Short mmCIF file of C-alpha atoms in Angstrom, two decimals:
data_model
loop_
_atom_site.label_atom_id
_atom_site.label_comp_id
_atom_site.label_asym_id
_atom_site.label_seq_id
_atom_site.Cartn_x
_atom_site.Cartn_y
_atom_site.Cartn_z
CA UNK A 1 24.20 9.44 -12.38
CA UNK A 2 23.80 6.57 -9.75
CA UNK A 3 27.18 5.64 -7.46
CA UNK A 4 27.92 2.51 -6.89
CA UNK A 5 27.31 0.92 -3.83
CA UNK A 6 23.53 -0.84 -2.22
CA UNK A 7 22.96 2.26 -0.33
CA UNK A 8 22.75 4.61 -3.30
CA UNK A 9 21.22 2.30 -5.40
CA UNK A 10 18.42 1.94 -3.24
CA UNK A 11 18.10 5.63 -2.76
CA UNK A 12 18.22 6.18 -6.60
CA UNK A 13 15.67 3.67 -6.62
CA UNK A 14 13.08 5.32 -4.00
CA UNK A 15 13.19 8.61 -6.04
CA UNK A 16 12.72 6.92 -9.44
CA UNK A 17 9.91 4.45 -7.66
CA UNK A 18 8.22 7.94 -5.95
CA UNK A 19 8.49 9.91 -9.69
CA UNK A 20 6.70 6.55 -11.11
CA UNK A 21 4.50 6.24 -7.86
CA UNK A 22 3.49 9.59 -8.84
CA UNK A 23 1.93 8.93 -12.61
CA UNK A 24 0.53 5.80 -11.22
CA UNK A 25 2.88 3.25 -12.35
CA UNK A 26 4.42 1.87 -9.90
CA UNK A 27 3.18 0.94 -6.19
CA UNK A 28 6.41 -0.47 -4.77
CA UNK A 29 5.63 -3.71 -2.60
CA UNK A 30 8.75 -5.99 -3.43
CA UNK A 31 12.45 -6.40 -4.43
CA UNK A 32 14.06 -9.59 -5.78
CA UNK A 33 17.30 -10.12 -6.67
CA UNK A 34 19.65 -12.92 -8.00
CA UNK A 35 23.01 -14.02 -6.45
CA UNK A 36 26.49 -14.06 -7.98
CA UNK A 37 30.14 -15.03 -7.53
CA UNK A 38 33.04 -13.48 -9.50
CA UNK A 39 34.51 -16.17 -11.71
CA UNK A 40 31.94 -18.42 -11.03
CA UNK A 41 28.78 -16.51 -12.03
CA UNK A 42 24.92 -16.93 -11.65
CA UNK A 43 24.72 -19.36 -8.73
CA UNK A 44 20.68 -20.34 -9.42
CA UNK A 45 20.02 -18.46 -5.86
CA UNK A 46 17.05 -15.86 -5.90
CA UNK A 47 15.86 -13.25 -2.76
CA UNK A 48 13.64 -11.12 -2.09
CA UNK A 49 12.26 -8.97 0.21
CA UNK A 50 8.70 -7.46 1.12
CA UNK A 51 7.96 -3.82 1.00
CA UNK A 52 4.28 -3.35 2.74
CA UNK A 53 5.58 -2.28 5.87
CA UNK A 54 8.38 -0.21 4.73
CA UNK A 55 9.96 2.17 2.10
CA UNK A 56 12.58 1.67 -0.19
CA UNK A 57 14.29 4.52 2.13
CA UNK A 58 14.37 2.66 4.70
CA UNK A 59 17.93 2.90 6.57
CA UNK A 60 17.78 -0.76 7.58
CA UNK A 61 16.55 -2.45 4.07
CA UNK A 62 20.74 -2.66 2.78
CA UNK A 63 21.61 -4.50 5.94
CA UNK A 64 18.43 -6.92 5.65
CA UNK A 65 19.34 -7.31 2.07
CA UNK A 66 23.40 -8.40 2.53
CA UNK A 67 21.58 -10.65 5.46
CA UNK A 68 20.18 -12.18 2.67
CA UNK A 69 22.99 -14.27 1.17
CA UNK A 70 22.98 -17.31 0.82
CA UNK A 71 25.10 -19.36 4.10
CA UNK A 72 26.81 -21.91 1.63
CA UNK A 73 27.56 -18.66 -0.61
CA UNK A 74 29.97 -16.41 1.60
CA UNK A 75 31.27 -14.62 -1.19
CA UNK A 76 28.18 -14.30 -3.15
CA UNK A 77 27.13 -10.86 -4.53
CA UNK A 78 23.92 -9.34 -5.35
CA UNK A 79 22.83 -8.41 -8.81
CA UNK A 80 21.06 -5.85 -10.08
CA UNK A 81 17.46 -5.58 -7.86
CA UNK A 82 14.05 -5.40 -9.40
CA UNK A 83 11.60 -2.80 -8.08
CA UNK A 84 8.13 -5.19 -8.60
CA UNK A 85 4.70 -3.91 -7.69
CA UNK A 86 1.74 -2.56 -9.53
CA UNK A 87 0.76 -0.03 -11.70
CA UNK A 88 -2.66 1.40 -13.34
CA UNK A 89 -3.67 1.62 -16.96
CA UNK A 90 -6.60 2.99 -18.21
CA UNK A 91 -8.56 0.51 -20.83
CA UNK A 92 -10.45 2.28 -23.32
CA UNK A 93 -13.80 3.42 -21.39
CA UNK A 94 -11.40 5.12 -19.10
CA UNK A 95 -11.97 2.34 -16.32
CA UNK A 96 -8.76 2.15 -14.01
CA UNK A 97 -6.78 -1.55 -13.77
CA UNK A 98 -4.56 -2.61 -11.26
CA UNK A 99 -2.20 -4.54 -13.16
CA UNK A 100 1.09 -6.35 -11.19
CA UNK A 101 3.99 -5.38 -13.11
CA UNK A 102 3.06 -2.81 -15.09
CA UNK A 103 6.08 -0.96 -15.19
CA UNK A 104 9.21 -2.59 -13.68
CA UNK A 105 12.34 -1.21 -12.61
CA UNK A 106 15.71 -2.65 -12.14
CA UNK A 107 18.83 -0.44 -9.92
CA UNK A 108 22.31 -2.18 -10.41
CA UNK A 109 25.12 -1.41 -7.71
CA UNK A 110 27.51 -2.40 -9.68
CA UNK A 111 30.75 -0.74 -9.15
CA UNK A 112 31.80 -0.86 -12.90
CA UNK A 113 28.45 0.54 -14.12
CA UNK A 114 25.97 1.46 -11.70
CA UNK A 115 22.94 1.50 -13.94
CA UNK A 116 18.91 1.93 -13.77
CA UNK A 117 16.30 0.69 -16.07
CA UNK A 118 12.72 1.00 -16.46
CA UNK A 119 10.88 -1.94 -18.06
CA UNK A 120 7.42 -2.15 -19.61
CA UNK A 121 5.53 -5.74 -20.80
CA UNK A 122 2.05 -4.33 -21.71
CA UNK A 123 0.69 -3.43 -25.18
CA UNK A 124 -1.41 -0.29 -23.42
CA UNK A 125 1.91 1.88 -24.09
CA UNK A 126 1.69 1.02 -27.89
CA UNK A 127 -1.27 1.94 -30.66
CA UNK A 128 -1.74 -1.32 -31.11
CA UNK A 129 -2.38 -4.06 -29.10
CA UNK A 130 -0.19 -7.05 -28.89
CA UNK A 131 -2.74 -9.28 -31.56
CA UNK A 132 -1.98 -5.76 -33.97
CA UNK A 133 -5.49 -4.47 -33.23
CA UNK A 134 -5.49 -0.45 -32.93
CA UNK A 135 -6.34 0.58 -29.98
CA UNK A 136 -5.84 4.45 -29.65
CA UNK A 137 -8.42 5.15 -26.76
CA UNK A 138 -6.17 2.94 -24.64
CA UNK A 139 -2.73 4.06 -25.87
CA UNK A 140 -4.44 7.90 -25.83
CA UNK A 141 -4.93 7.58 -21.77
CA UNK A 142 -1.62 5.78 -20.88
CA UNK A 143 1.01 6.38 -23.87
CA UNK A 144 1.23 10.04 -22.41
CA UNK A 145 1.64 9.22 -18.78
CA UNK A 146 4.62 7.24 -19.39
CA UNK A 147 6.21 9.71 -21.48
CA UNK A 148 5.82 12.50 -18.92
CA UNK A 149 7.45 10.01 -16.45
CA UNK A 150 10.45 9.05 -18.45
CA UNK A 151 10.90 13.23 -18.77
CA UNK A 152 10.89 13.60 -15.09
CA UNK A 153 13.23 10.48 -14.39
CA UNK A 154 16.08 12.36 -17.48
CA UNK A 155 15.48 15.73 -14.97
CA UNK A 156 16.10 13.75 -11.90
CA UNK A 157 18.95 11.35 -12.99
CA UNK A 158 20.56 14.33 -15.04
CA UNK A 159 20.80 11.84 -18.25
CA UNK A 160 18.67 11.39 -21.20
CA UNK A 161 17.33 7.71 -21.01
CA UNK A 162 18.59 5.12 -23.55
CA UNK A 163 16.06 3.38 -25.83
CA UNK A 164 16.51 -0.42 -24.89
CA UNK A 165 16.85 -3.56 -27.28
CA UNK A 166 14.06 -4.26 -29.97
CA UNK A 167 11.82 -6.86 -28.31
CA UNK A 168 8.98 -8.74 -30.68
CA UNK A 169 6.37 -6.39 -30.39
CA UNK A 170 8.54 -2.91 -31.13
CA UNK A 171 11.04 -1.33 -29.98
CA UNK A 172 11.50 1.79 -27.69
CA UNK A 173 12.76 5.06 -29.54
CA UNK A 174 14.30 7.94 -28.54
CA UNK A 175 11.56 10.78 -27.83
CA UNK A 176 11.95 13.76 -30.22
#
């Protein structure tokens, strides 16, 4: 379970980012982030800040982050952030791709529910591809890799992961 607070959200986020890091899904290089103000909501106002010459566990990245809000905005709050980098898939020869945003995932610090989500937009999860052409070679050499990553982020976060909302192409179900 994730506390609230920035500085254990962006710990919970390094060892989800280094368990998707390891399947080759996620090479963190970014975080972006949307400001808010109770009562007032979204203010329009996004951040972010580059990874390449640090880590997600770096001590100094929650003070560089609060340094972040906006000057006309003194009461301004952070939502959740997005980890964004890229990932590999496999096409169906076997031939690695670098895709930007293969797998995305979001840490919130909320106090009232600190939560953590991971995200996919690609069809090479899926038997199909997103015109409904089978593809099982591709969804053979990446379906699996995801899978074994969602297993080790339940271990590691001590909670079975919820199935999100149907989106147009499918919807994610609960593995058996």
């Amino acid at each position: 379970m994730i506390e609230p607070g920035l500085e254990p959200a962006l710990a919970t986020a390094a060892r989800m980012s280094a368990v998707l890091s390891a399947h080759g899904l996620l090479d963190p290089h970014a975080l972006e982030w949307s400001w808010f103000e109770v009562g007032k909501g979204g203010l329009g106002i996004d951040s972010g800040l580059s990874l390449v010459s640090r880590s997600l566990g770096d001590e100094k990245l929650a003070d560089e982050i609060r340094g972040c809000r906006p000057v006309g905005h003194p009461r301004a709050e952070m939502t959740g952030f997005v980890v964004v980098g890229t990932g590999v898939w496999f096409d169906a020869e076997g031939t690695a791709r670098r895709e930007e945003r293969l797998v995305e995932l979001l840490v919130s610090p909320d106090a009232i529910g600190p939560s953590a989500e991971v995200s996919v937009h690609h069809d090479v999860w899926a038997t199909c591809d997103f015109r409904g052409n089978p593809h099982p070679a591709v969804h053979a050499r990446n379906a699996p890799r995801l899978a074994a990553a969602l297993r080790e982020l339940d271990a590691l976060l001590g909670v079975e992961a919820e199935p999100g909302e149907p989106g147009y192409f499918g919807m994610a179900k609960a593995r058996a």
